[in-house]
Coordinates of C-alpha atoms in Angstrom, one line a residue:
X252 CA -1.1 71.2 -48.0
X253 CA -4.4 69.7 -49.1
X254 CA -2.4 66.5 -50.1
X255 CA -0.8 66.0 -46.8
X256 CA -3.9 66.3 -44.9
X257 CA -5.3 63.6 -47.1
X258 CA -2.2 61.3 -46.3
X259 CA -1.5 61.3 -43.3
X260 CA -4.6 59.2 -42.2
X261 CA -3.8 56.6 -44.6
X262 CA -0.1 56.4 -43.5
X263 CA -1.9 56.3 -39.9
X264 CA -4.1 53.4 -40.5
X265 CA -1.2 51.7 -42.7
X266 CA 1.5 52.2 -40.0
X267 CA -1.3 50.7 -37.5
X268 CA -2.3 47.8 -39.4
X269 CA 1.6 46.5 -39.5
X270 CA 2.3 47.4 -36.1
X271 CA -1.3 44.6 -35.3
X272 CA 0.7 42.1 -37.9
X273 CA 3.9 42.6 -36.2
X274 CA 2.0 42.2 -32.7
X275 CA 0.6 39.0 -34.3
X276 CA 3.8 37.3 -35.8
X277 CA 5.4 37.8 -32.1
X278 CA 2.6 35.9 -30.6
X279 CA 2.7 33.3 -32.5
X280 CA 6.3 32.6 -33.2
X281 CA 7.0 29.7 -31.7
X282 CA 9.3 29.6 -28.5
X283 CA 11.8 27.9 -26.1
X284 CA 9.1 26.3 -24.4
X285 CA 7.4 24.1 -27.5
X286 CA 7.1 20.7 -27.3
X287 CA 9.7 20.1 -29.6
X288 CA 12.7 21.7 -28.1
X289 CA 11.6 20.9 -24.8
X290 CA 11.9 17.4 -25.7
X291 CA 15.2 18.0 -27.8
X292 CA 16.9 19.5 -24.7
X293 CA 15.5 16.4 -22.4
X294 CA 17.3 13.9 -25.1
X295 CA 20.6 14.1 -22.9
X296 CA 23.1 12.3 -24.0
X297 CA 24.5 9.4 -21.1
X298 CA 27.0 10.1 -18.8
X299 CA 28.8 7.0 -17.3
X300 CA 27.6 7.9 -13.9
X301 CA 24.1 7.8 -15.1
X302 CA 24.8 4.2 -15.2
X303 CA 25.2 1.0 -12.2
X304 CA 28.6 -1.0 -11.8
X305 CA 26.9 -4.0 -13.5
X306 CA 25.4 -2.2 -17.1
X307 CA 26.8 -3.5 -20.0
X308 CA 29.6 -1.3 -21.9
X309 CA 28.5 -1.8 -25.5
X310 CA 24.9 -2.0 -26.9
X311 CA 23.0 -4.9 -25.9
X312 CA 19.4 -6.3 -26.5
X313 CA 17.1 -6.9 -23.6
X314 CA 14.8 -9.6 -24.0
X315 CA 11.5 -8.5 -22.5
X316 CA 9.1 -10.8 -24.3
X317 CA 5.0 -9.6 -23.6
X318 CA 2.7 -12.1 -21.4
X319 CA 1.4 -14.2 -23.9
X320 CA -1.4 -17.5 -23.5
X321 CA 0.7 -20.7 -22.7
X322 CA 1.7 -22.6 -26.2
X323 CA 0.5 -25.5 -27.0
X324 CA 3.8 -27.5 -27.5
X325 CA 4.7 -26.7 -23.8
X326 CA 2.9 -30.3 -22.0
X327 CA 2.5 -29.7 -18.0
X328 CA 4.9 -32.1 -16.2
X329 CA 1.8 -34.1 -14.8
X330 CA 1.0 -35.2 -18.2
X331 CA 4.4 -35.7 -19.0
X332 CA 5.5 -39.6 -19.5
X333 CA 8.0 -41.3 -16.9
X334 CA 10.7 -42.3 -18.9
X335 CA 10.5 -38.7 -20.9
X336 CA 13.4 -36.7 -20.8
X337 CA 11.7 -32.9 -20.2
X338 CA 11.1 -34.8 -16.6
X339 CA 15.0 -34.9 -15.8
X340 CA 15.3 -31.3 -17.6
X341 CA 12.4 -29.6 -15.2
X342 CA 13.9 -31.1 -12.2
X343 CA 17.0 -29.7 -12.9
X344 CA 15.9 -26.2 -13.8
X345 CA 14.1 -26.8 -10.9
X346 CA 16.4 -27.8 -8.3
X347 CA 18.8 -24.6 -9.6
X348 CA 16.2 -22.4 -8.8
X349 CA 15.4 -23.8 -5.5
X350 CA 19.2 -23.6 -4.5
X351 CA 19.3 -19.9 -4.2
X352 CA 20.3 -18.6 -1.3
X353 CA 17.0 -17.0 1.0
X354 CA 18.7 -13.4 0.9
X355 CA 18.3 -13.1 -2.1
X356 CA 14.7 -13.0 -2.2
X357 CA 12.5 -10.1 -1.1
X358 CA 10.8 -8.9 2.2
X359 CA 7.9 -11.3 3.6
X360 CA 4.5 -9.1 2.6
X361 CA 2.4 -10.2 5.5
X362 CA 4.4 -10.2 9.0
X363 CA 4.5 -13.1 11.4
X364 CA 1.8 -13.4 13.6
X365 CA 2.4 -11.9 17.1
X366 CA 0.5 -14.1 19.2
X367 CA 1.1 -18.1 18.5
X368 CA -2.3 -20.0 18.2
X369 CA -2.8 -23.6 20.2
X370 CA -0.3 -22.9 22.6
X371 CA -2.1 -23.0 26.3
X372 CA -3.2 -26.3 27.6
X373 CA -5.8 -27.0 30.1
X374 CA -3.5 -26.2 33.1
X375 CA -2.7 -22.7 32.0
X376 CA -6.6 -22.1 31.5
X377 CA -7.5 -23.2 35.3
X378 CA -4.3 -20.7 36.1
X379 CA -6.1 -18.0 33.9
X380 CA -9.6 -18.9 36.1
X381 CA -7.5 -19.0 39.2
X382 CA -5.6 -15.8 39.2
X383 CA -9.0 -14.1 38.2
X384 CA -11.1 -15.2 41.2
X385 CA -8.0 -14.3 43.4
X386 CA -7.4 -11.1 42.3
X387 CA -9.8 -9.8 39.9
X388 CA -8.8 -6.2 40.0
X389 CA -4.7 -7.1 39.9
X390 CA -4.8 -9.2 37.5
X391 CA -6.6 -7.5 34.2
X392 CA -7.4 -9.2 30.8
X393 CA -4.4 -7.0 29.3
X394 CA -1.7 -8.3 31.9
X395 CA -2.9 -11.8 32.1
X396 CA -2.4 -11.5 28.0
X397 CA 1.0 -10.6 28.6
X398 CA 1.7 -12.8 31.3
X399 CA 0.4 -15.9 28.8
X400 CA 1.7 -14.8 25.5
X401 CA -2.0 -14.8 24.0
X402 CA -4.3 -11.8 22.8
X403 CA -6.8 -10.4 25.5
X404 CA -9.6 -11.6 23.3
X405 CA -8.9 -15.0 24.2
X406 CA -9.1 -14.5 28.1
X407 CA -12.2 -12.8 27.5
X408 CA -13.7 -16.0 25.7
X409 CA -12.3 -18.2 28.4
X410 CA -13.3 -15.9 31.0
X411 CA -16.8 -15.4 29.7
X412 CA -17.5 -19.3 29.0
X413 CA -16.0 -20.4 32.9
X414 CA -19.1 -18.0 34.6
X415 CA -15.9 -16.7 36.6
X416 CA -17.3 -14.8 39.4
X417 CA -17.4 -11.0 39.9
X418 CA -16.6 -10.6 35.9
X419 CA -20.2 -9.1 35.0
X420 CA -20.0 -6.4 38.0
X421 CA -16.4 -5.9 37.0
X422 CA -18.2 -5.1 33.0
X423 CA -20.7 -2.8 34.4
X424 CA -18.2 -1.0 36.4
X425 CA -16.4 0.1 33.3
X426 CA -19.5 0.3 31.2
X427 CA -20.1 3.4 34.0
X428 CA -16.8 5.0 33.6
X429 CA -17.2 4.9 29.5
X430 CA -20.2 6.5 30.1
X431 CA -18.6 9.0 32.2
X432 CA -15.9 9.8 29.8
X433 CA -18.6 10.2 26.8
X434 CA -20.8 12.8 29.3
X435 CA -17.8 15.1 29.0
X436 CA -17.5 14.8 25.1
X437 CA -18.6 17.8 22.8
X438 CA -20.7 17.6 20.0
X439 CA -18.2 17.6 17.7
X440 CA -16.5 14.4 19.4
X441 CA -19.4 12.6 19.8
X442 CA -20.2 12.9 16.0
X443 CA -16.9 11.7 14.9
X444 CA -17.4 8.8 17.3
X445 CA -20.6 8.0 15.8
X446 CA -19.1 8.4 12.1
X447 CA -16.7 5.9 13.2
X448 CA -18.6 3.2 14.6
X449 CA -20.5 3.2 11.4
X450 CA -17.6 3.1 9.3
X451 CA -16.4 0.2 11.5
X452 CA -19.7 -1.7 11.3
X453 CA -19.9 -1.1 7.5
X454 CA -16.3 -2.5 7.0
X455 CA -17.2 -5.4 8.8
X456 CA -20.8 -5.8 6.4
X457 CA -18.5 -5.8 3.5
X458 CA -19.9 -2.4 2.5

């Protein structure tokens, strides 16, 4: 009886100790999600729909050279001789390259320019001037823009260089209703309107 009493908290700590080492194996048995066997499952084998209509069937090398500096056997055309025959070879290589068709090449980057530049001779200024001193409140910097295919920055300049009458009450007049607009703005609105005249000025500074 003496004995068992004496056992049992031995077997207690033993049986506790492997249940911590069991515990401890499980954590750090090494699962489905390693790195190892998630990259062994991503190593799919291709399908034929994985590839285009023009791949290659068999195994093929693809020539990929790196950017290197230009060799020194390679002599710019310029300092080429005239009766050498690279000359006939560049033009050539040249002229096969130039021959491709234009639909075949990429997207312009920058867009064509939406007003044309040099466009309005000296008659369709004094018809800019004349419509203005007619009709000054008809015929706005915006429509006469439209009306001449040219920005409204360039009837300003050509309005403001001609001392075309009635165009400085015509500024104030506006100037007053931009300040009437910005009396009804909030606090909030008028900070943000402040933030972004700065940003505009110091994107202009280079800044």
């Amino acid at each position: 009886m003496d004995s068992r009493l004496v056992r049992r908290p031995v077997l207690d700590i033993l049986s506790g100790r492997s249940q911590c080492l069991f515990a401890l194996n499980a954590s750090s048995q090494r699962q489905q999600s390693s790195y190892r066997r998630s990259k062994q499952r991503l190593n799919i084998k291709p399908d034929s729909s994985f590839l285009s209509h023009d791949s290659p069937q068999q195994d093929h090398i693809i020539f990929n050279p790196p950017s290197s500096a230009p060799s020194v056997f390679h002599t710019p055309l310029k300092f080429l001789p005239k009766e050498d025959k690279r000359r006939q070879l560049l033009a050539a290589t040249a002229a096969r390259f130039s021959s491709s068709p234009a639909s075949a090449l990429p997207p312009p980057i920058h867009k064509t320019q939406k007003f044309p530049h040099h466009h309005l001779s000296d008659a369709d200024i004094a018809e800019i001037l004349r419509l203005k001193r007619q009709a000054p409140e008809e015929w706005t910097n915006n429509k006469l823009s439209r009306k001449f295919n040219c920005s409204h920055h360039f009837i300003s300049i050509c309005l403001d260089n001609c001392d075309v009458p009635g165009i400085e009450k015509r500024k104030k007049l506006i100037a007053d209703q931009e300040e009437v607009v910005k009396a009804s703005w909030g606090p909030r609105r008028r900070k943000a309107r402040e933030d972004r005249t700065k940003r505009i000025d110091l994107a202009l500074k280079g800044e």
